mmCIF file of C-alpha atoms in Angstrom:
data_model
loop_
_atom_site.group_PDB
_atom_site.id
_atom_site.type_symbol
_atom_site.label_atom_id
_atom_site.label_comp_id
_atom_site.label_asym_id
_atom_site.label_seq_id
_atom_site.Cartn_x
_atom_site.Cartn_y
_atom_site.Cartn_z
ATOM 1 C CA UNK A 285 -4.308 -19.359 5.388
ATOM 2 C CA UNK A 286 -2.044 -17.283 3.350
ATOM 3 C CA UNK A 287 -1.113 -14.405 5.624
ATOM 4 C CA UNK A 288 0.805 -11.306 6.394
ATOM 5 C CA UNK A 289 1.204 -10.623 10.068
ATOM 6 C CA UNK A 290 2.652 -8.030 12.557
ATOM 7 C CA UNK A 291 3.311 -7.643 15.749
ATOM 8 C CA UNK A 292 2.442 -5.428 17.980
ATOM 9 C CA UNK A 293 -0.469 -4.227 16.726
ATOM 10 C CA UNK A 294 -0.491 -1.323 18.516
ATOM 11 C CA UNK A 295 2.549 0.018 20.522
ATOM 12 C CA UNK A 296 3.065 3.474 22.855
ATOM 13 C CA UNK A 297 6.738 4.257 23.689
ATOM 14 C CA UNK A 298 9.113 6.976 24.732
ATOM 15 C CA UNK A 299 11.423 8.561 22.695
ATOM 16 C CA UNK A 300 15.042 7.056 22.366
ATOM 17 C CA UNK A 301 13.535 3.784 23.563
ATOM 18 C CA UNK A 302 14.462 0.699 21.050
ATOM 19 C CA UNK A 303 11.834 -1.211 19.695
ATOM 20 C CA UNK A 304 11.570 -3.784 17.408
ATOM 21 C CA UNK A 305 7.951 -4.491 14.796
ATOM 22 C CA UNK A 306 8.276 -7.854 13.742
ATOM 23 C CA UNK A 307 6.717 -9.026 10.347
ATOM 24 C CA UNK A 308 5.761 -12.693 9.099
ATOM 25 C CA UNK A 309 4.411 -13.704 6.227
ATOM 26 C CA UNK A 310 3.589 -17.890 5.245
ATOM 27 C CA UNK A 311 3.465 -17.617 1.223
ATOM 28 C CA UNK A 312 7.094 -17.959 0.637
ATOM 29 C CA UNK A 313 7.816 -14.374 -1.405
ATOM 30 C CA UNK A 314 10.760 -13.085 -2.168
ATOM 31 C CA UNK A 315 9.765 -9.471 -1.773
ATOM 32 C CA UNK A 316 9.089 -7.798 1.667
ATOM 33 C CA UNK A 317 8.284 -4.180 2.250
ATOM 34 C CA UNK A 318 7.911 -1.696 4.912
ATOM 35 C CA UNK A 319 5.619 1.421 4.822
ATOM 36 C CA UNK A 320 4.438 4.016 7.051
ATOM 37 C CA UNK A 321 1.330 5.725 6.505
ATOM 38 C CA UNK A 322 0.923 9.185 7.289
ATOM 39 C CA UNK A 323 -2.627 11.932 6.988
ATOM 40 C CA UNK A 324 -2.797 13.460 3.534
ATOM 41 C CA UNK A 325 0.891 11.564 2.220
ATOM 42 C CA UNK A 326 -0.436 8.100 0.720
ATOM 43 C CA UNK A 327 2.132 5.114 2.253
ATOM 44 C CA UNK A 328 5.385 5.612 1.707
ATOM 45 C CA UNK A 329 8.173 2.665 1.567
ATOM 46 C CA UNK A 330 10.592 3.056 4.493
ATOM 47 C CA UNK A 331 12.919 -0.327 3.835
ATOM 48 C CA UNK A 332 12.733 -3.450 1.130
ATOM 49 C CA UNK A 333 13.576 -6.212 0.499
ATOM 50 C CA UNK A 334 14.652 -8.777 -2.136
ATOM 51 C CA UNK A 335 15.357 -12.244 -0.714
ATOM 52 C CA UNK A 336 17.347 -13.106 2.242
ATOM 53 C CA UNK A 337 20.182 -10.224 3.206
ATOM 54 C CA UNK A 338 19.487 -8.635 0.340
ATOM 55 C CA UNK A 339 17.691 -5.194 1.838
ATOM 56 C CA UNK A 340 17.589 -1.235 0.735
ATOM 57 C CA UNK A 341 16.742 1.679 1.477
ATOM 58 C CA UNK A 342 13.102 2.972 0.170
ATOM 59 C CA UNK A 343 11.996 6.594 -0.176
ATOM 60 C CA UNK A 344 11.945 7.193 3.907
ATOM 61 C CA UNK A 345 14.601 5.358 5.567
ATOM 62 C CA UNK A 346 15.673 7.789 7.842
ATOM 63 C CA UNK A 347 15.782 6.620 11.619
ATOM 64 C CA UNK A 348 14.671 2.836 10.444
ATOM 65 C CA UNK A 349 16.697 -0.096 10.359
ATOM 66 C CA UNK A 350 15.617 -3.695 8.982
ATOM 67 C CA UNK A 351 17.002 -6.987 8.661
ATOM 68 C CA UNK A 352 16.413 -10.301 6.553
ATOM 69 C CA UNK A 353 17.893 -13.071 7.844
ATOM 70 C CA UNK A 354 15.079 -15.800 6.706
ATOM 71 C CA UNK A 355 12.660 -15.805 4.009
ATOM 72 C CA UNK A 356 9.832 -15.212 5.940
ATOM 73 C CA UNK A 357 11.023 -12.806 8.152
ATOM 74 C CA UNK A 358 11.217 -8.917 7.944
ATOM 75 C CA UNK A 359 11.942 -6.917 11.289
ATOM 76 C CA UNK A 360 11.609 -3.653 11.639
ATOM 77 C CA UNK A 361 14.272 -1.586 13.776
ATOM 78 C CA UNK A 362 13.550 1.610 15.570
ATOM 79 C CA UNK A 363 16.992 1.899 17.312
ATOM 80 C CA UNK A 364 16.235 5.565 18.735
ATOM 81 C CA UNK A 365 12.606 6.403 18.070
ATOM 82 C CA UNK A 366 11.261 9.947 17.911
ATOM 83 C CA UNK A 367 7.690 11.349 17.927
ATOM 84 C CA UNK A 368 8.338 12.131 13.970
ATOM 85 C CA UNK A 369 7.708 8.216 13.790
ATOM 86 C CA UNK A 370 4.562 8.334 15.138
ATOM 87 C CA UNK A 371 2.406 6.655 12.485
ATOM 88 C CA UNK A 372 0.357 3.547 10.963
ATOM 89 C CA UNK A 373 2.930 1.161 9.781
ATOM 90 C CA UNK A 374 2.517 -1.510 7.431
ATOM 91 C CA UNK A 375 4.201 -4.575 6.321
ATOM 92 C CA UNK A 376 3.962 -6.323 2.701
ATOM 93 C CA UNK A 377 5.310 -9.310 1.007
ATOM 94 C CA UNK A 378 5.314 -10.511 -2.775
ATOM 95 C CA UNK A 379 6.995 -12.304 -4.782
ATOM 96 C CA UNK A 380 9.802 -11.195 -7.275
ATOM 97 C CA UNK A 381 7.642 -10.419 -10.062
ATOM 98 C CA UNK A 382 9.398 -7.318 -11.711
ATOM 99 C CA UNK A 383 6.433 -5.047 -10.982
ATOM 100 C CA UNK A 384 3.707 -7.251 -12.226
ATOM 101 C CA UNK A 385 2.029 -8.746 -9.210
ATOM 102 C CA UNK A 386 0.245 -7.062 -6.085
ATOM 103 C CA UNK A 387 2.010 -7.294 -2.688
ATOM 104 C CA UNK A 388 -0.065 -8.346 0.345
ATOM 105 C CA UNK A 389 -0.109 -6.208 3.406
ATOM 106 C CA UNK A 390 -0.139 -6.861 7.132
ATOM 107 C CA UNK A 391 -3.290 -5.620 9.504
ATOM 108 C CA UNK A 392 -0.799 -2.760 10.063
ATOM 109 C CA UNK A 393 1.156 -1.469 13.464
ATOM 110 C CA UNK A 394 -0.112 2.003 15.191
ATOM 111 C CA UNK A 395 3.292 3.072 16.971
ATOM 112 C CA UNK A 396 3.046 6.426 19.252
ATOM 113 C CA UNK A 397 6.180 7.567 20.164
ATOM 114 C CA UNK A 398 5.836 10.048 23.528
ATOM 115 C CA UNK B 203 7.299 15.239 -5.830
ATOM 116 C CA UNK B 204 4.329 13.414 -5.441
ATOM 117 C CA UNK B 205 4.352 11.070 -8.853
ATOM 118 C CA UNK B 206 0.940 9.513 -7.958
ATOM 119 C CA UNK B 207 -1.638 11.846 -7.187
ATOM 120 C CA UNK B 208 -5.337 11.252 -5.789
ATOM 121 C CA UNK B 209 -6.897 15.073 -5.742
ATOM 122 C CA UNK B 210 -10.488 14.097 -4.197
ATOM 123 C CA UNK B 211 -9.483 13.329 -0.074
ATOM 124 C CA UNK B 212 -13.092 12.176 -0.379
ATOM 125 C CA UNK B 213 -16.227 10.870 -1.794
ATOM 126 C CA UNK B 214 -19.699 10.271 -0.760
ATOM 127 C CA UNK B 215 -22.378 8.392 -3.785
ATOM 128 C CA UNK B 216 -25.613 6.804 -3.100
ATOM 129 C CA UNK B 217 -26.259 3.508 -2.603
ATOM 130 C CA UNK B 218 -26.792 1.981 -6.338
ATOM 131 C CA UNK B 219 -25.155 4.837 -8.346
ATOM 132 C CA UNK B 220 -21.688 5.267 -9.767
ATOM 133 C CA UNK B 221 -18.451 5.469 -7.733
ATOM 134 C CA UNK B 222 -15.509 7.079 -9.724
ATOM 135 C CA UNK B 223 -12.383 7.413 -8.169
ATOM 136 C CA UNK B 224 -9.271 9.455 -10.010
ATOM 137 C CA UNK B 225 -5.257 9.294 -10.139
ATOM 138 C CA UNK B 226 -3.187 10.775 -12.214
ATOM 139 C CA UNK B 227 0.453 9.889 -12.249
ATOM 140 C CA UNK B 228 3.424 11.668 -13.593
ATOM 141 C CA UNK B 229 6.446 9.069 -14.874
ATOM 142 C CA UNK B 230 5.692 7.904 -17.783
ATOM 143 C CA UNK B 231 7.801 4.945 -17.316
ATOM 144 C CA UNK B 232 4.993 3.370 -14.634
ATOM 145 C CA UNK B 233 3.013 0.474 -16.350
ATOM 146 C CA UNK B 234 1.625 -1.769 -13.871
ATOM 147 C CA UNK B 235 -1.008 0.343 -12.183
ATOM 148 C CA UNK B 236 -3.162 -1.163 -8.947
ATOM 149 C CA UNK B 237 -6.045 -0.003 -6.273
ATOM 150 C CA UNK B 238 -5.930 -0.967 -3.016
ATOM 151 C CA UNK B 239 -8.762 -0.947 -0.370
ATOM 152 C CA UNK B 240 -8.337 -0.313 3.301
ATOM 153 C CA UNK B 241 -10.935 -0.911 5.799
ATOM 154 C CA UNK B 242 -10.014 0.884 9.216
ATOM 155 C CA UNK B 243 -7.902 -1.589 11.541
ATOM 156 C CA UNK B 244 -6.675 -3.002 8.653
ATOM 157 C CA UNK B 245 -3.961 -3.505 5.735
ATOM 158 C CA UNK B 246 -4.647 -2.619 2.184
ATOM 159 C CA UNK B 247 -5.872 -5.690 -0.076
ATOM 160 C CA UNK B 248 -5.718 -5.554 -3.512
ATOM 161 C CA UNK B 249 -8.534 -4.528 -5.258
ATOM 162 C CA UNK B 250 -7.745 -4.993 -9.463
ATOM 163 C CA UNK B 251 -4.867 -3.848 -11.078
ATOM 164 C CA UNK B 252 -4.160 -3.044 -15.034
ATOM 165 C CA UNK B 253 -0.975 -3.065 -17.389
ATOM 166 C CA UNK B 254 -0.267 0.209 -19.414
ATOM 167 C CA UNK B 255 -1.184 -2.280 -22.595
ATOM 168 C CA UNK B 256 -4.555 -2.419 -21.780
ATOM 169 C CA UNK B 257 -7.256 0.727 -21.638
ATOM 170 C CA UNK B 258 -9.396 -1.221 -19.256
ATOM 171 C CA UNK B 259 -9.805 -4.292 -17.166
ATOM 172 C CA UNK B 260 -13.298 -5.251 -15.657
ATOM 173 C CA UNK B 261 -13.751 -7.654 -11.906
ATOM 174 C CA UNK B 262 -17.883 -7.779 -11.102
ATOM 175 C CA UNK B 263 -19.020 -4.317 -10.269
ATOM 176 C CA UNK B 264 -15.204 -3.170 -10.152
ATOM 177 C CA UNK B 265 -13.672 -1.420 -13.799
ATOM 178 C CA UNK B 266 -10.265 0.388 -14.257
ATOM 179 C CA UNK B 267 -9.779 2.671 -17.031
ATOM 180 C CA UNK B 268 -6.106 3.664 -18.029
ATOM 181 C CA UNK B 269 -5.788 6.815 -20.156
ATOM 182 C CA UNK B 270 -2.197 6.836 -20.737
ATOM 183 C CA UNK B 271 -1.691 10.026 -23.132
ATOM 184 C CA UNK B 272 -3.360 11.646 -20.069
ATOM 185 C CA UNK B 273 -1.516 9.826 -17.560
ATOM 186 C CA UNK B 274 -4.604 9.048 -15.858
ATOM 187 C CA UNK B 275 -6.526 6.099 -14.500
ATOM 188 C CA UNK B 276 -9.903 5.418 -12.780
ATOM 189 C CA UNK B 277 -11.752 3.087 -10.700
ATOM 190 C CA UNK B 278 -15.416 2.867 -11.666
ATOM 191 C CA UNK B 279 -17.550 1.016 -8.952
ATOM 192 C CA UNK B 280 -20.658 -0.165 -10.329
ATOM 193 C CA UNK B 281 -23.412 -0.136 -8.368
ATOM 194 C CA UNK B 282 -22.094 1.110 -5.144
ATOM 195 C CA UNK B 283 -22.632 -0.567 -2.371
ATOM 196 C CA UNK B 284 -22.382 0.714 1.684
ATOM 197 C CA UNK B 285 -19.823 -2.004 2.236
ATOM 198 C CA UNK B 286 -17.797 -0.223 0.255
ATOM 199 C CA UNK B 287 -17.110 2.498 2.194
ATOM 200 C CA UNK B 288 -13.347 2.629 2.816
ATOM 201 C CA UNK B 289 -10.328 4.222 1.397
ATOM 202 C CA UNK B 290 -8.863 3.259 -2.336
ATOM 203 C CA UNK B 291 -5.275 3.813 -3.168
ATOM 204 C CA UNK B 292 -4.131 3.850 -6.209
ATOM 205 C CA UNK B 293 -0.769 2.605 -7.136
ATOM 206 C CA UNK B 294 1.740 2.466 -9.774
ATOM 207 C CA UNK B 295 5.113 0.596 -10.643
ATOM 208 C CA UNK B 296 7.568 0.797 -13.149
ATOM 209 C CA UNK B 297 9.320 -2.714 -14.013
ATOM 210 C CA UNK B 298 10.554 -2.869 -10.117
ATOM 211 C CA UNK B 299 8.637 -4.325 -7.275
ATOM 212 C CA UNK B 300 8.170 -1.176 -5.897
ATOM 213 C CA UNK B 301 4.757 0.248 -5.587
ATOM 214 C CA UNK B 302 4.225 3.851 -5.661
ATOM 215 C CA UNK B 303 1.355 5.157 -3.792
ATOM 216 C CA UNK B 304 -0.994 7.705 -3.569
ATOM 217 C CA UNK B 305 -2.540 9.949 -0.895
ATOM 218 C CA UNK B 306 -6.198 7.914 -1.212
ATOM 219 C CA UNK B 307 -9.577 8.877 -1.697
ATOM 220 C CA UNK B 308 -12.032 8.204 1.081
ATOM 221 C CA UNK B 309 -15.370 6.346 -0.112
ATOM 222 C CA UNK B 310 -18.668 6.656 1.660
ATOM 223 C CA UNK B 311 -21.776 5.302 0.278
ATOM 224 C CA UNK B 312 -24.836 6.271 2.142
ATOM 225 C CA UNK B 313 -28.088 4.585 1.439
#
């Protein structure tokens, strides 16, 4: 089954404590996103990527780090968190389309950060 | 600057009638626009998407209407049905990958 998936699913912490979201996806795309979705502000794209070590920075980056070291692959880094990244985040993959085709998301990752 | 806007937080229609959902977007250079569903507990899945050469695109009960003078588009969900009940996002891209969302519209149809 062609599949986006996350882990944990749902994760309470304490601020400054390092965590790590980790994102999978089986269809072979090119394209892997990170959002975060916040009340009454849509999703937002923290960090994407292209292909393999190819990564940048999307409209929220702040306090996020990511890596892409295989294809299939797409972790997300909270190196310090803070209760500002308290939120619903999702993952999504494509493939390199040039805007044209939809991305699939992940079930999604409800981090509270204490 | 919010370049993908959905101004109704919600919605409520009777089982049977009419949904419409709105967005209105503000770069003109956007011309792959999508909607997105989301279920609680879950991701968004794509609903139907349309390019900025079309003025429509039909899927079943499901139509999208671009207006792109009025940098508008709509989702028309014909006849609603209680399943669903869930939020729509409406999306937009611009010759990137990247989608640009909006702030969704919550759907409820009641029977």
């Amino acid at each position: 089954e062609a599949q986006v998936t996350q882990n944990p699913r749902y994760l309470i912490t304490v601020t400054g404590k390092k965590l790590t979201v980790t994102c999978s996806q089986n269809m072979n795309h090119e394209y892997m996103s990170w959002y975060r979705q916040d009340p009454g502000l849509g999703l937002r794209q923290i960090y994407y990527s292209m292909n393999v070590e190819v990564t940048d920075k999307g409209d929220v980056p702040e306090g996020y780090k990511v890596s892409r070291k295989e294809k299939r692959n797409f972790p997300l880094i909270l190196e310090s968190p803070s209760p500002n990244q308290t939120s619903l985040y999702f993952c999504a993959s494509s493939f390199f389309s040039g805007g044209i085709n939809e991305q699939f998301f992940g079930p999604g990752t409800r981090l509270t950060v204490l | 600057d919010q370049q993908v806007k959905q101004n109704s937080p919600s919605l409520s229609v009777q089982e049977g009638r009419i949904s419409i959902l709105n967005c209105d977007y503000t770069n003109s250079m956007f011309d792959y626009f999508l909607w997105y569903k989301k279920y609680p507990a879950e991701g968004p899945t794509f609903l139907i998407s349309i390019s900025s050469i079309k003025d429509k695109n039909e899927d079943g009960r499901f139509t999208v209407f671009l207006n792109k003078s009025a940098k508008h588009l709509s989702l028309h969900i014909v006849p609603s049905q209680p399943g669903d009940s869930a939020v729509y996002f409406c999306a937009a891209s611009g010759g990137t990958d990247k989608l640009i969302f909006g702030t969704g519209t919550r759907l409820q149809v009641f029977p």
